[in-house]
Amino acid sequence: MTARRNTWQKEAVRSALGREDGFVSAQSLHSSLRDAGSAVGLATVYRALADLEETGEADALRQDGESLYRACTPGKHHHHLICRSCGKTVEITADEVEDWARAVAARNGFTQPEHVVDVFGLCAECTARRAG
Ligand SMILES: [Zn+2]
Ligand SMILES: [Zn+2]
Ligand SMILES: [Zn+2]
């Protein structure tokens, strides 16, 4: 990776994103950085998030014309459980899905299969909140 002048700012954005439970917008990440006393400009936050997305360290979701980001573990294939109410995200591995994807590709003569499988639902806290 090439060294950049704004490395510490990107680092600050990366760790702020890692502290979030799920998807956040650049604006809300920017305000939590500012609340924490970090002098990172909004434009820098946008740029850092785009960089992190490019390197696989963040996932992006476009919603109502706005980009939402969450921290993601790069390099190791995995899936996500996403709460559709609060955005909480859990990283999961799913051997059944891997086996199925490989098998269904092979059965149809496809090689080098790739897939993206995220499961949306209500997390335990949101389910309890609704029940109560
Ligand atoms: Zn992830
Ligand atoms: Zn939730
Ligand atoms: Zn998979």
GROMACS .gro file of C-alpha atoms and ligand atoms in nm:
model
  135
    1MET     CA    1   0.000   0.000   0.000
    2THR     CA    2   0.132   0.347  -0.084
    3ALA     CA    3   0.192   0.596   0.194
    4ARG     CA    4  -0.039   0.891   0.193
    5ARG     CA    5  -0.020   1.223   0.365
    6ASN     CA    6  -0.359   1.175   0.530
    7THR     CA    7  -0.275   0.835   0.684
    8TRP     CA    8  -0.359   0.933   1.042
    9GLN     CA    9  -0.693   1.073   0.929
   10LYS     CA   10  -0.777   0.754   0.744
   11GLU     CA   11  -0.670   0.561   1.055
   12ALA     CA   12  -0.903   0.776   1.267
   13VAL     CA   13  -1.191   0.710   1.026
   14ARG     CA   14  -1.113   0.339   1.020
   15SER     CA   15  -1.117   0.301   1.397
   16ALA     CA   16  -1.428   0.519   1.433
   17LEU     CA   17  -1.603   0.295   1.182
   18GLY     CA   18  -1.488  -0.012   1.374
   19ARG     CA   19  -1.652   0.121   1.689
   20GLU     CA   20  -1.991   0.146   1.518
   21ASP     CA   21  -2.232  -0.143   1.548
   22GLY     CA   22  -2.359  -0.131   1.191
   23PHE     CA   23  -2.405   0.097   0.894
   24VAL     CA   24  -2.338   0.469   0.942
   25SER     CA   25  -2.335   0.767   0.709
   26ALA     CA   26  -2.023   0.979   0.651
   27GLN     CA   27  -2.199   1.267   0.827
   28SER     CA   28  -2.271   1.076   1.146
   29LEU     CA   29  -1.920   0.928   1.148
   30HIS     CA   30  -1.786   1.280   1.103
   31SER     CA   31  -1.983   1.407   1.402
   32SER     CA   32  -1.869   1.122   1.627
   33LEU     CA   33  -1.509   1.196   1.526
   34ARG     CA   34  -1.564   1.563   1.603
   35ASP     CA   35  -1.725   1.476   1.938
   36ALA     CA   36  -1.419   1.267   2.016
   37GLY     CA   37  -1.200   1.569   1.946
   38SER     CA   38  -1.064   1.450   1.612
   39ALA     CA   39  -1.013   1.731   1.359
   40VAL     CA   40  -1.098   1.539   1.044
   41GLY     CA   41  -1.290   1.726   0.776
   42LEU     CA   42  -1.607   1.587   0.624
   43ALA     CA   43  -1.448   1.569   0.277
   44THR     CA   44  -1.165   1.364   0.426
   45VAL     CA   45  -1.413   1.131   0.592
   46TYR     CA   46  -1.583   1.077   0.255
   47ARG     CA   47  -1.249   1.012   0.086
   48ALA     CA   48  -1.128   0.778   0.361
   49LEU     CA   49  -1.452   0.579   0.348
   50ALA     CA   50  -1.422   0.545  -0.030
   51ASP     CA   51  -1.063   0.424   0.016
   52LEU     CA   52  -1.169   0.172   0.280
   53GLU     CA   53  -1.443   0.046   0.052
   54GLU     CA   54  -1.191   0.001  -0.228
   55THR     CA   55  -0.959  -0.206  -0.010
   56GLY     CA   56  -1.243  -0.419   0.128
   57GLU     CA   57  -1.217  -0.279   0.480
   58ALA     CA   58  -1.562  -0.123   0.454
   59ASP     CA   59  -1.886  -0.221   0.289
   60ALA     CA   60  -2.108   0.044   0.136
   61LEU     CA   61  -2.483   0.046   0.101
   62ARG     CA   62  -2.665   0.313  -0.103
   63GLN     CA   63  -2.988   0.413   0.058
   64ASP     CA   64  -3.208   0.704  -0.049
   65GLY     CA   65  -2.919   0.860  -0.239
   66GLU     CA   66  -2.691   0.841   0.064
   67SER     CA   67  -2.400   0.602   0.116
   68LEU     CA   68  -2.388   0.411   0.441
   69TYR     CA   69  -2.071   0.235   0.552
   70ARG     CA   70  -1.972  -0.037   0.794
   71ALA     CA   71  -1.641  -0.192   0.887
   72CYS     CA   72  -1.570  -0.521   0.714
   73THR     CA   73  -1.291  -0.773   0.758
   74PRO     CA   74  -1.092  -0.781   0.435
   75GLY     CA   75  -0.928  -1.085   0.281
   76LYS     CA   76  -1.141  -1.351   0.443
   77HIS     CA   77  -1.466  -1.447   0.274
   78HIS     CA   78  -1.769  -1.412   0.499
   79HIS     CA   79  -2.133  -1.314   0.512
   80HIS     CA   80  -2.335  -1.065   0.714
   81LEU     CA   81  -2.643  -1.071   0.929
   82ILE     CA   82  -2.793  -0.723   0.916
   83CYS     CA   83  -3.068  -0.582   1.135
   84ARG     CA   84  -3.306  -0.392   0.912
   85SER     CA   85  -3.423  -0.180   1.201
   86CYS     CA   86  -3.102  -0.058   1.372
   87GLY     CA   87  -2.841  -0.162   1.116
   88LYS     CA   88  -2.645  -0.383   1.360
   89THR     CA   89  -2.421  -0.614   1.158
   90VAL     CA   90  -2.274  -0.950   1.254
   91GLU     CA   91  -2.009  -1.118   1.040
   92ILE     CA   92  -2.076  -1.487   0.987
   93THR     CA   93  -1.924  -1.780   0.802
   94ALA     CA   94  -2.154  -2.032   0.638
   95ASP     CA   95  -1.998  -2.357   0.518
   96GLU     CA   96  -2.337  -2.476   0.393
   97VAL     CA   97  -2.357  -2.175   0.163
   98GLU     CA   98  -2.002  -2.231   0.035
   99ASP     CA   99  -2.075  -2.597  -0.042
  100TRP     CA  100  -2.405  -2.514  -0.208
  101ALA     CA  101  -2.258  -2.233  -0.421
  102ARG     CA  102  -1.972  -2.453  -0.540
  103ALA     CA  103  -2.203  -2.744  -0.614
  104VAL     CA  104  -2.466  -2.545  -0.801
  105ALA     CA  105  -2.196  -2.372  -1.010
  106ALA     CA  106  -2.028  -2.703  -1.095
  107ARG     CA  107  -2.360  -2.862  -1.186
  108ASN     CA  108  -2.414  -2.586  -1.441
  109GLY     CA  109  -2.060  -2.597  -1.576
  110PHE     CA  110  -1.953  -2.270  -1.410
  111THR     CA  111  -1.598  -2.229  -1.277
  112GLN     CA  112  -1.455  -1.973  -1.033
  113PRO     CA  113  -1.788  -1.907  -0.863
  114GLU     CA  114  -1.824  -1.607  -0.634
  115HIS     CA  115  -2.123  -1.497  -0.432
  116VAL     CA  116  -2.248  -1.232  -0.194
  117VAL     CA  117  -2.501  -1.347   0.064
  118ASP     CA  118  -2.623  -1.111   0.335
  119VAL     CA  119  -2.917  -1.201   0.559
  120PHE     CA  120  -3.151  -0.922   0.667
  121GLY     CA  121  -3.373  -0.949   0.973
  122LEU     CA  122  -3.445  -0.805   1.315
  123CYS     CA  123  -3.171  -0.840   1.578
  124ALA     CA  124  -3.251  -0.979   1.924
  125GLU     CA  125  -3.270  -0.631   2.082
  126CYS     CA  126  -3.504  -0.495   1.816
  127THR     CA  127  -3.720  -0.808   1.835
  128ALA     CA  128  -3.747  -0.769   2.214
  129ARG     CA  129  -3.826  -0.398   2.181
  130ARG     CA  130  -4.112  -0.477   1.942
  131ALA     CA  131  -4.250  -0.753   2.159
  132GLY     CA  132  -4.243  -0.530   2.467
  133ZN      ZN  133  -1.779  -0.803   0.670
  134ZN      ZN  134  -3.164  -0.416   1.558
  135ZN      ZN  135  -1.985  -1.743   0.114
   0.00000   0.00000   0.00000
